[in-house]
Each structure stands twice: as structure tokens, then as C-alpha cells.
PDB file of C-alpha atoms in Angstrom:
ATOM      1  CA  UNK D  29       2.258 -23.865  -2.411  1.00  0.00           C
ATOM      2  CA  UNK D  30       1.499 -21.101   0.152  1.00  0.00           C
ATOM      3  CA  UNK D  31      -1.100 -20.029   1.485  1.00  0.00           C
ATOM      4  CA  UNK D  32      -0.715 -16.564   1.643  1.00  0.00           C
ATOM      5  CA  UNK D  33      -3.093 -14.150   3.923  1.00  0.00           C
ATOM      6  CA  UNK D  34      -3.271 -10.471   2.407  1.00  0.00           C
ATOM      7  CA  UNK D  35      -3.948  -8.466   5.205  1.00  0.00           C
ATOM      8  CA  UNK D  36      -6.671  -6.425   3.667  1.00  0.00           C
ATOM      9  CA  UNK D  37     -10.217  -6.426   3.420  1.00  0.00           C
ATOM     10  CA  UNK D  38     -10.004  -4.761  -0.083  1.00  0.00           C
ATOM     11  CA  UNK D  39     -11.138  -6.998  -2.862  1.00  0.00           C
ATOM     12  CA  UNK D  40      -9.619  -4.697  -5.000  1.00  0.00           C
ATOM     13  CA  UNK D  41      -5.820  -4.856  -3.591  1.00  0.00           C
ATOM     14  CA  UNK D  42      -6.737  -8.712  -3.517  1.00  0.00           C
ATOM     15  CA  UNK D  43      -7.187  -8.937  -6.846  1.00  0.00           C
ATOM     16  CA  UNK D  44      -4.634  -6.473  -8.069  1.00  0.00           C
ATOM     17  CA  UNK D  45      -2.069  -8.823  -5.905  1.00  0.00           C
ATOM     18  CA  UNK D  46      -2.986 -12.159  -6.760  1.00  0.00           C
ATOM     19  CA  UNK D  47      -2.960 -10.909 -10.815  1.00  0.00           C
ATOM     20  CA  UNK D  48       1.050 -10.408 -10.359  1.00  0.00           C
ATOM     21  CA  UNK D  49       1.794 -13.349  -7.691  1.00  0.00           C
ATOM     22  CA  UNK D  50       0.023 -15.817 -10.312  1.00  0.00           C
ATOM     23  CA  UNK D  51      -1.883 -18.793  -9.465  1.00  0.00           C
ATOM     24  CA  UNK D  52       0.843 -20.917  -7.683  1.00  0.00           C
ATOM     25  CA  UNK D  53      -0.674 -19.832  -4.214  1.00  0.00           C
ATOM     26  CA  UNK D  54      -3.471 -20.306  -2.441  1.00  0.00           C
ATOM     27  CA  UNK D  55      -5.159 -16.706  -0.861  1.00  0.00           C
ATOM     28  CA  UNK D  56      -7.526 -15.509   1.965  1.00  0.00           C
ATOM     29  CA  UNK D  57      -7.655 -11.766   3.276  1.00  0.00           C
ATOM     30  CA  UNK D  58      -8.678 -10.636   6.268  1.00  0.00           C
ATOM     31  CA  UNK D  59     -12.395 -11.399   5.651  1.00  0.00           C
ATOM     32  CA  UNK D  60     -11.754 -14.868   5.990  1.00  0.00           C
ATOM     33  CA  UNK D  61     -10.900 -14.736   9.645  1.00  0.00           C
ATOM     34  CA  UNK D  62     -13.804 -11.951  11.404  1.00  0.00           C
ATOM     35  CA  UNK D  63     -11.795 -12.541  14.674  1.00  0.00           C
ATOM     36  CA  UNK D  64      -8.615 -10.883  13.570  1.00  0.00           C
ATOM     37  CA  UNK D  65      -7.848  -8.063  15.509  1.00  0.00           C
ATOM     38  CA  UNK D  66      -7.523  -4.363  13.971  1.00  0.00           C
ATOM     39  CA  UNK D  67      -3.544  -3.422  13.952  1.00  0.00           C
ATOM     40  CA  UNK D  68      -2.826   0.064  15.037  1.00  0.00           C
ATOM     41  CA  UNK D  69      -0.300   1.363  12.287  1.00  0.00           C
ATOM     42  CA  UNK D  70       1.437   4.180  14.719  1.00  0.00           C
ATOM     43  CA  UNK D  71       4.752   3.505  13.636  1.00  0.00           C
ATOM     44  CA  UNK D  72       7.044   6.677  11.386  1.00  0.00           C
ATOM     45  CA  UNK D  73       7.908   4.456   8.195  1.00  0.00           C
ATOM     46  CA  UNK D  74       5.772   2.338   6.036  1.00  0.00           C
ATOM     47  CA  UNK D  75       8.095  -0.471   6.289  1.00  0.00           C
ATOM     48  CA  UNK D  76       7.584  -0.497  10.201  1.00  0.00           C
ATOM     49  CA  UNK D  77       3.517  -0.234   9.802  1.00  0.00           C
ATOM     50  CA  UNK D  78       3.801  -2.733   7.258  1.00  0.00           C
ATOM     51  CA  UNK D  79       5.886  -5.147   9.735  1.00  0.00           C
ATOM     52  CA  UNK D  80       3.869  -4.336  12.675  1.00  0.00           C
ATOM     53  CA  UNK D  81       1.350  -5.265  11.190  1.00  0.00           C
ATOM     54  CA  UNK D  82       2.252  -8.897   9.410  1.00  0.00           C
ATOM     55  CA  UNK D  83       3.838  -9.698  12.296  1.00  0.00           C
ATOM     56  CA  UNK D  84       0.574  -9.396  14.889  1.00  0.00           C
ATOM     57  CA  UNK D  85      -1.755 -10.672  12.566  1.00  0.00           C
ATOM     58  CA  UNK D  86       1.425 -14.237  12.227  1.00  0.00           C
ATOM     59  CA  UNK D  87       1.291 -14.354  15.693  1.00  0.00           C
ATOM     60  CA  UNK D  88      -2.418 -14.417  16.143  1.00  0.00           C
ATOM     61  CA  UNK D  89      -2.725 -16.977  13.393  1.00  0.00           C
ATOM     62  CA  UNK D  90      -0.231 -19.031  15.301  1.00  0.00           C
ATOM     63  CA  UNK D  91      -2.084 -19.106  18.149  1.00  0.00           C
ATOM     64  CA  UNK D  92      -5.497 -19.802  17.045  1.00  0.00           C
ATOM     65  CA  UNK D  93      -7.280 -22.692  16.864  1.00  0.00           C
ATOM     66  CA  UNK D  94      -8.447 -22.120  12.936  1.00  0.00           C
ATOM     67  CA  UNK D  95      -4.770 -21.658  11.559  1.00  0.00           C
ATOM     68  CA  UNK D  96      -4.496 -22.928   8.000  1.00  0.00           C
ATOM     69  CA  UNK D  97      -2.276 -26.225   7.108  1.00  0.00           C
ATOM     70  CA  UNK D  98       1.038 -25.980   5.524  1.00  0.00           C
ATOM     71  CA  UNK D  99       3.296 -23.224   4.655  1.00  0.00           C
ATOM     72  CA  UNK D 100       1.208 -19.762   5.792  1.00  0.00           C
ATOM     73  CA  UNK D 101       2.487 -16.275   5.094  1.00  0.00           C
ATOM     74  CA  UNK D 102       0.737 -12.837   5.928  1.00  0.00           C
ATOM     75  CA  UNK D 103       1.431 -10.273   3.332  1.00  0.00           C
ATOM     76  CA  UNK D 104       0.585  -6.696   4.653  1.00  0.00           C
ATOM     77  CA  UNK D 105       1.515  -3.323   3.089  1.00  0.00           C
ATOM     78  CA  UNK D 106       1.181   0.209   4.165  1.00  0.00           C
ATOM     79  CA  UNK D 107       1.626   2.932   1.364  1.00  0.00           C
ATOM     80  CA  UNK D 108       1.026   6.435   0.782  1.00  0.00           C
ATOM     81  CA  UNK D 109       1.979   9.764  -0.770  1.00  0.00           C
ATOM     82  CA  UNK D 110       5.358  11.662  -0.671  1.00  0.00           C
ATOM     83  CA  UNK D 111       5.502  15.317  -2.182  1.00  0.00           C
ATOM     84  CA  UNK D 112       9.495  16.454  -2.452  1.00  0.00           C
ATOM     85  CA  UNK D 113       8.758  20.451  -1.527  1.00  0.00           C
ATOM     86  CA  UNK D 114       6.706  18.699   1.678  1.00  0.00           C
ATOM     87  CA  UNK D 115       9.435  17.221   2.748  1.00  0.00           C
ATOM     88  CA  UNK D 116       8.304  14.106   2.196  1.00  0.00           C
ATOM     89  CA  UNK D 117       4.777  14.732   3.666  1.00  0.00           C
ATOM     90  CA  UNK D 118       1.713  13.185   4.013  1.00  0.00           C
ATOM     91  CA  UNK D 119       3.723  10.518   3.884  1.00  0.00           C
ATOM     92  CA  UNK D 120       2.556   7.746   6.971  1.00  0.00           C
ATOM     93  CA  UNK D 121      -0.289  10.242   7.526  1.00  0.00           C
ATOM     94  CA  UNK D 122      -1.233   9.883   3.393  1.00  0.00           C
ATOM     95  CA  UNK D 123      -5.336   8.967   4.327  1.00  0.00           C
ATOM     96  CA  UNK D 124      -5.479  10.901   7.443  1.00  0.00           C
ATOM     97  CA  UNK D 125      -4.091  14.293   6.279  1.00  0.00           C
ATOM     98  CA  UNK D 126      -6.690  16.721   6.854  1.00  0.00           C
ATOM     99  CA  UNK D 127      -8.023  15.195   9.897  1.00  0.00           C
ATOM    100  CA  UNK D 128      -4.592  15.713  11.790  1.00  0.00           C
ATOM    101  CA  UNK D 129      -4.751  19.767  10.502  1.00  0.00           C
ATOM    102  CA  UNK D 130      -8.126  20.028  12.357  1.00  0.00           C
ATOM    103  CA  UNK D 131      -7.391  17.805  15.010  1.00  0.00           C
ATOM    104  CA  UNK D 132     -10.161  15.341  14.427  1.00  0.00           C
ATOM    105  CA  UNK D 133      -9.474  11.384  14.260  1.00  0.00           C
ATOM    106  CA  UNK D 134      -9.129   8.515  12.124  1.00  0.00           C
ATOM    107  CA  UNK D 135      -9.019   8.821   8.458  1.00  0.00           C
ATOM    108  CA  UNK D 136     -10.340  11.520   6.316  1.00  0.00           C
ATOM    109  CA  UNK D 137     -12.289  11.920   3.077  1.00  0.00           C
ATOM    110  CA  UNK D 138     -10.455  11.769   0.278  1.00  0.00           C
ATOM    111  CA  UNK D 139     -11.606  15.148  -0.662  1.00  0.00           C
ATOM    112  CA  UNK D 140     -10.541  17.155   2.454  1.00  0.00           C
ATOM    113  CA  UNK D 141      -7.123  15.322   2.034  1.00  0.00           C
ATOM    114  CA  UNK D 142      -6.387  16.688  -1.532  1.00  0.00           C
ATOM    115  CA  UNK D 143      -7.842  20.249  -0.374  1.00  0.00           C
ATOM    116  CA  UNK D 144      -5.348  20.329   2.003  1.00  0.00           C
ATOM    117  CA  UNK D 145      -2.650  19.586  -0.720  1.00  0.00           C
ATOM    118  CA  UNK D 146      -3.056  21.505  -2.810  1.00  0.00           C
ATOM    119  CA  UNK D 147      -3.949  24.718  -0.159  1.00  0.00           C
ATOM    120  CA  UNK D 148       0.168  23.564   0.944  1.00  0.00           C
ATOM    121  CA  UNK D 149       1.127  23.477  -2.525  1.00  0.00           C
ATOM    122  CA  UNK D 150      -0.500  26.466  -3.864  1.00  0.00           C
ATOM    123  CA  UNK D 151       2.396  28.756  -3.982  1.00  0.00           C
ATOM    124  CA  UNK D 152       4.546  25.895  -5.197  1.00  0.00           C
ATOM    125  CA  UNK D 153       5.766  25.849  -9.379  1.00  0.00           C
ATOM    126  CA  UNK D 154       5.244  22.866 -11.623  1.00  0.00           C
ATOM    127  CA  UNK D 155       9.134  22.118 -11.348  1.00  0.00           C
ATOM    128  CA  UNK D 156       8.740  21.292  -7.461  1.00  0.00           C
ATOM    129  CA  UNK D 157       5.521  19.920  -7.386  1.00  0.00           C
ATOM    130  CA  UNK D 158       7.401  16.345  -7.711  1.00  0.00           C
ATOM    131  CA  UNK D 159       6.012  13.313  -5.579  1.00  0.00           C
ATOM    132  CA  UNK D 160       5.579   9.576  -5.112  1.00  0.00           C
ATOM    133  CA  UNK D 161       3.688   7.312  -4.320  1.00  0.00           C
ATOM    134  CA  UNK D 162       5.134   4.143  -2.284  1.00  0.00           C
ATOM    135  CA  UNK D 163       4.034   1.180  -1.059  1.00  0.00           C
ATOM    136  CA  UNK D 164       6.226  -1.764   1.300  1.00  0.00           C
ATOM    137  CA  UNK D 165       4.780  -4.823   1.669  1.00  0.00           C
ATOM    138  CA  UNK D 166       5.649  -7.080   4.651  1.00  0.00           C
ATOM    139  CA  UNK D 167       5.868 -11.072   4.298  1.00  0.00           C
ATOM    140  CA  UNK D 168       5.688 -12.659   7.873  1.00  0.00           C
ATOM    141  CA  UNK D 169       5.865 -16.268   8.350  1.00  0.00           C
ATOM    142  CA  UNK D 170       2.751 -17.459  10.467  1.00  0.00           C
ATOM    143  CA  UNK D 171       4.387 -21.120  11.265  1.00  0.00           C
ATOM    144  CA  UNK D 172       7.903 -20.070  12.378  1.00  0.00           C
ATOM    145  CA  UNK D 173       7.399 -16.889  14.240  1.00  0.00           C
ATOM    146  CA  UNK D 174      11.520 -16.612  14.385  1.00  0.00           C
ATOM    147  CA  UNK D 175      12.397 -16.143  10.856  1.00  0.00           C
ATOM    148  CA  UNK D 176      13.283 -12.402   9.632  1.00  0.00           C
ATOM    149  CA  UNK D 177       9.948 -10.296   7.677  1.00  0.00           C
ATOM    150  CA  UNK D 178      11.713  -9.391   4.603  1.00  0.00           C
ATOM    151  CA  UNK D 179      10.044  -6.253   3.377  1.00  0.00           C
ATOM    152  CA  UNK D 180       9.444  -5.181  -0.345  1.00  0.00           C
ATOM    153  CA  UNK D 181       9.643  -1.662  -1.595  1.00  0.00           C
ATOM    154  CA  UNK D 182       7.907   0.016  -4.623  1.00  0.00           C
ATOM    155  CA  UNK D 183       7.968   3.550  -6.096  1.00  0.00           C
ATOM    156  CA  UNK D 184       5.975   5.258  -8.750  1.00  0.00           C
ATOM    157  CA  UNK D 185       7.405   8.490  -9.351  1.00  0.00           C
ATOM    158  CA  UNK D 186       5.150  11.967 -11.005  1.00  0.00           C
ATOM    159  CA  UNK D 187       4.199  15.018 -10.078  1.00  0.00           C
ATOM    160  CA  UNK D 188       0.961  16.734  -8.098  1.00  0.00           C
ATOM    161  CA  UNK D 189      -0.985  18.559 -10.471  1.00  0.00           C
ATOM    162  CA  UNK D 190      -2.380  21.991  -9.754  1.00  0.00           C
ATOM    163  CA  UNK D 191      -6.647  20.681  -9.884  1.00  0.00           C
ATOM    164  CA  UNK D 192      -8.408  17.372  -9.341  1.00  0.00           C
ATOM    165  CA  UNK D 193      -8.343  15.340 -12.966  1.00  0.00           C
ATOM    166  CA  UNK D 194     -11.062  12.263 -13.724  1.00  0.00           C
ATOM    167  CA  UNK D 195     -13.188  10.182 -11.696  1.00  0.00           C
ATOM    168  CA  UNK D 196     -11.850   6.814 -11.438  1.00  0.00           C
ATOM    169  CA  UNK D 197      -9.309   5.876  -8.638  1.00  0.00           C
ATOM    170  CA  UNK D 198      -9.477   6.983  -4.714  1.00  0.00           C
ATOM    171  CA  UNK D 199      -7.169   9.049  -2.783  1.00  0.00           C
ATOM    172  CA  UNK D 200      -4.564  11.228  -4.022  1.00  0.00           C
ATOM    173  CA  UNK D 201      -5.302   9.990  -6.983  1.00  0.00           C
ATOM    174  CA  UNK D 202      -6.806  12.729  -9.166  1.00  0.00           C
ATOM    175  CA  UNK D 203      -4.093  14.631  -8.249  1.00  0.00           C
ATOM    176  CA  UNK D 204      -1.133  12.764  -9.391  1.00  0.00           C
ATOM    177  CA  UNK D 205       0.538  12.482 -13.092  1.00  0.00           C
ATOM    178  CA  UNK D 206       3.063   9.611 -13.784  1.00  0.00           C
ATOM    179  CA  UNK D 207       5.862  10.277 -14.871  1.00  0.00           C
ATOM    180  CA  UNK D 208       5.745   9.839 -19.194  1.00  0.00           C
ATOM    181  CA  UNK D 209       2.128  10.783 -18.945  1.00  0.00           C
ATOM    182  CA  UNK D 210      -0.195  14.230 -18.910  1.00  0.00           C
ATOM    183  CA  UNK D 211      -3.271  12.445 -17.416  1.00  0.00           C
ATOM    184  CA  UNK D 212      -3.885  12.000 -13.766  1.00  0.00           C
ATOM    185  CA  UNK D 213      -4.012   8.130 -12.445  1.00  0.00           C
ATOM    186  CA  UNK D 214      -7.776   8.898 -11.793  1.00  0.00           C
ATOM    187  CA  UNK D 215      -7.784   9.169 -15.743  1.00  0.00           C
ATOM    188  CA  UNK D 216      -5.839   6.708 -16.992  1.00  0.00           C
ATOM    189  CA  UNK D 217      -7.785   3.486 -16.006  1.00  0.00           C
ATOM    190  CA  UNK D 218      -7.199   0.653 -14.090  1.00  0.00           C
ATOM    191  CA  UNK D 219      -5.582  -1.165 -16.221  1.00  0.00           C
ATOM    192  CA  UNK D 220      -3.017   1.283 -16.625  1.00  0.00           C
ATOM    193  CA  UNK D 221      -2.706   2.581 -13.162  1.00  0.00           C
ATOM    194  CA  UNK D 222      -2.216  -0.942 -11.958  1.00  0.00           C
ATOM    195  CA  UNK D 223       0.674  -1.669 -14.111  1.00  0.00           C
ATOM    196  CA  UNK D 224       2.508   1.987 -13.120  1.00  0.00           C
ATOM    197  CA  UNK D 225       1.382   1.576  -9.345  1.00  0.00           C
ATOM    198  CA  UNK D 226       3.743   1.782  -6.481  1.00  0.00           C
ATOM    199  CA  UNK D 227       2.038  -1.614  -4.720  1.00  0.00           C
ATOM    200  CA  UNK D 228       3.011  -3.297  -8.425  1.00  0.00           C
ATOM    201  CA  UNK D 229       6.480  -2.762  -8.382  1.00  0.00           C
ATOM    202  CA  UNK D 230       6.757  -3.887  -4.872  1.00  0.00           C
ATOM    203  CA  UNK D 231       5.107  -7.312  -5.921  1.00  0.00           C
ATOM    204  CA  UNK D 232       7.261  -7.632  -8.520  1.00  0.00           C
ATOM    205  CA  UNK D 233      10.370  -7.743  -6.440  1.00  0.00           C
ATOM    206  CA  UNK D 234       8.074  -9.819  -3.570  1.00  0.00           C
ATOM    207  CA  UNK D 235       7.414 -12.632  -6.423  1.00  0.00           C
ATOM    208  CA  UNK D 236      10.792 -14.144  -7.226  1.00  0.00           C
ATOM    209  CA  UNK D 237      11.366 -14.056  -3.299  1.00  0.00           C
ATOM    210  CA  UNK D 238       8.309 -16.524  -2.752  1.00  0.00           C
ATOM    211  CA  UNK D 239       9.366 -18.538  -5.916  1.00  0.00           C
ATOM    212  CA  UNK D 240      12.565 -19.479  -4.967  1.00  0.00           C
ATOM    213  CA  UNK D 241      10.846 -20.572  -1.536  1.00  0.00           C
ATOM    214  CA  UNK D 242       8.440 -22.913  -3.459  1.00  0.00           C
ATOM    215  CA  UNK D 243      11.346 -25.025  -4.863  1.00  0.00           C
TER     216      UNK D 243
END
């Protein structure tokens, strides 16, 4: 068994994660340890913010005095929005988008972030309005700091829709159609979203990878 630390704070991911991973582990997030320090995700890729950030939080857990027995992992992801005729923008910057057109910092409502989509967008035809969202999830070992932080990436591909559609979801979410569907993911339910989502099919190819380390 491991004991896997998600690097979240988000009951939500938590649960959405430990659904697909099954019940073979044993998991704690980040509000198990109140000490752990705050990652800055500065890095160009999600696969680097996603490494920088399971690697830190390994390397604090090695060194503390609280570290969990046995076989430890840190899962952490970083994930976001990709629009084709943006050139791949917001990208990194999915949760800050707005705030880095007006200067301001830190992260911005989800609100001002779709404004400013679909103000960049406006001129753009439903042919080229195709996007993505993607997630990488990191998996760094917390007992031997030397061994290699595979990373796991997942796509779900659609299009960005020309209004805000439904309430559910957060971010970009009212904004973005699957592909196969006509309603936005802030429409279709949980349920459904979950089993589409980006951070899904990146745990899908994450759980054989810890199975065949359980044998």
C-alpha cells in the first residue's frame, strides 16, 4: 500500500482522485500537514509546475519529523486551459488570466477570466474556437528523494463557446463544450464532467503505474 499525499487542499480533486486510484491506498492532502509550505508554480509548462511542486513538498516530508511510515508518494498536478487560435493561451496562466491583463496579482475571479476570453475570442468563428483542457500530474517519491518523478498527462479536447452556459462547475468551465456534446461542462454534471475531465484521463494512465509498484 501507499500512502499517497495529494497536494491539494480541494476535497473535491480528493475525492474525484481517490474514486479512479481505488481503495488500495491510503490518502492525506495537504490539510493534513498545516506546516507545509505554499509552492510557487512560476515555471512555463504544467509538467514543470506539477514537478516543482511534488518534488518540494517530498523533500519537506523527508525532512520532517511527522513523515508517514512506509512507502509515501506526493501526487501534485497543475492544469489549465489551451485555446488553438490563442496560441495555446491561458495556458500556465489558466486562473490568473485577467489579473496579468490589468497588472494586478495572484489569481482572478473566475468571471473576469472568461470576460477576458471571450473579449480575445470575439472576432474568432466557431471552426477556430477549438481548445483543451489539460492536466499533468506529478508522482514524487518522499522516501528516496533520487528516483525520477514520472509525470502523467491528460487531455479533454472541445471547443469555447461564444456565452457562459449553466451553473455548476468553476473556471472556464461554462465556457467549454466537449467534444460529442452541445452542453457546456458547467451543464453537464459532475458525474459526467468527471468522467470526460482532463485530470481523469491523466489518472487513468497514473493508476497502472502505481499498480505495478504495489506487486
Amino acid at each position: 500500500m501507499f500512502t499517497l499525499l495529494i497536494a491539494t487542499r480541494n476535497r473535491h480533486k480528493v475525492g474525484e482522485i481517490q474514486s479512479i486510484l481505488g481503495d488500495l491506498h491510503r490518502y492525506m492532502t495537504l490539510a493534513d500537514f498545516p506546516g507545509a509550505p505554499e509552492v510557487v508554480e512560476d515555471r512555463n509548462t504544467f509538467a514543470g509546475n506539477a514537478v516543482k511542486k511534488a518534488q518540494e513538498l517530498s523533500r519537506w516530508l523527508a525532512a520532517g519529523q511527522d513523515r508517514p511510515e512506509g512507502r509515501l508518494l506526493v501526487l501534485a498536478d497543475d492544469s489549465g486551459l489551451e485555446v488553438d487560435a490563442l496560441n495555446g493561451a491561458p495556458g500556465v496562466y489558466s486562473a490568473r488570466y485577467a489579473a496579468l491583463e490589468s497588472g494586478g496579482e495572484g489569481n482572478s475571479p473566475d468571471s473576469e477570466n472568461n470576460a477576458r476570453l471571450l473579449r480575445e475570442l470575439a472576432d474568432i468563428p466557431t471552426e477556430h474556437r477549438t481548445a483543451r483542457f489539460r492536466c499533468v500530474i506529478a508522482a514524487a517519491d518522499a522516501v528516496d528523494l533520487e528516483a525520477e518523478t514520472p509525470t502523467f498527462d491528460g487531455a479533454c479536447e472541445g471547443r469555447i463557446e461564444f456565452e457562459p452556459a449553466g451553473e455548476g462547475g468553476f473556471g472556464y468551465d461554462p465556457l467549454f463544450v466537449p467534444d460529442g456534446f452541445e452542453q457546456s461542462f458547467a451543464e453537464l454534471g459532475e458525474e459526467t464532467k468527471n468522467r470526460l475531465s482532463h485530470r481523469a484521463r491523466a489518472l487513468e494512465k497514473l493508476k497502472p503505474w502505481l499498480e505495478a509498484r504495489l506487486g
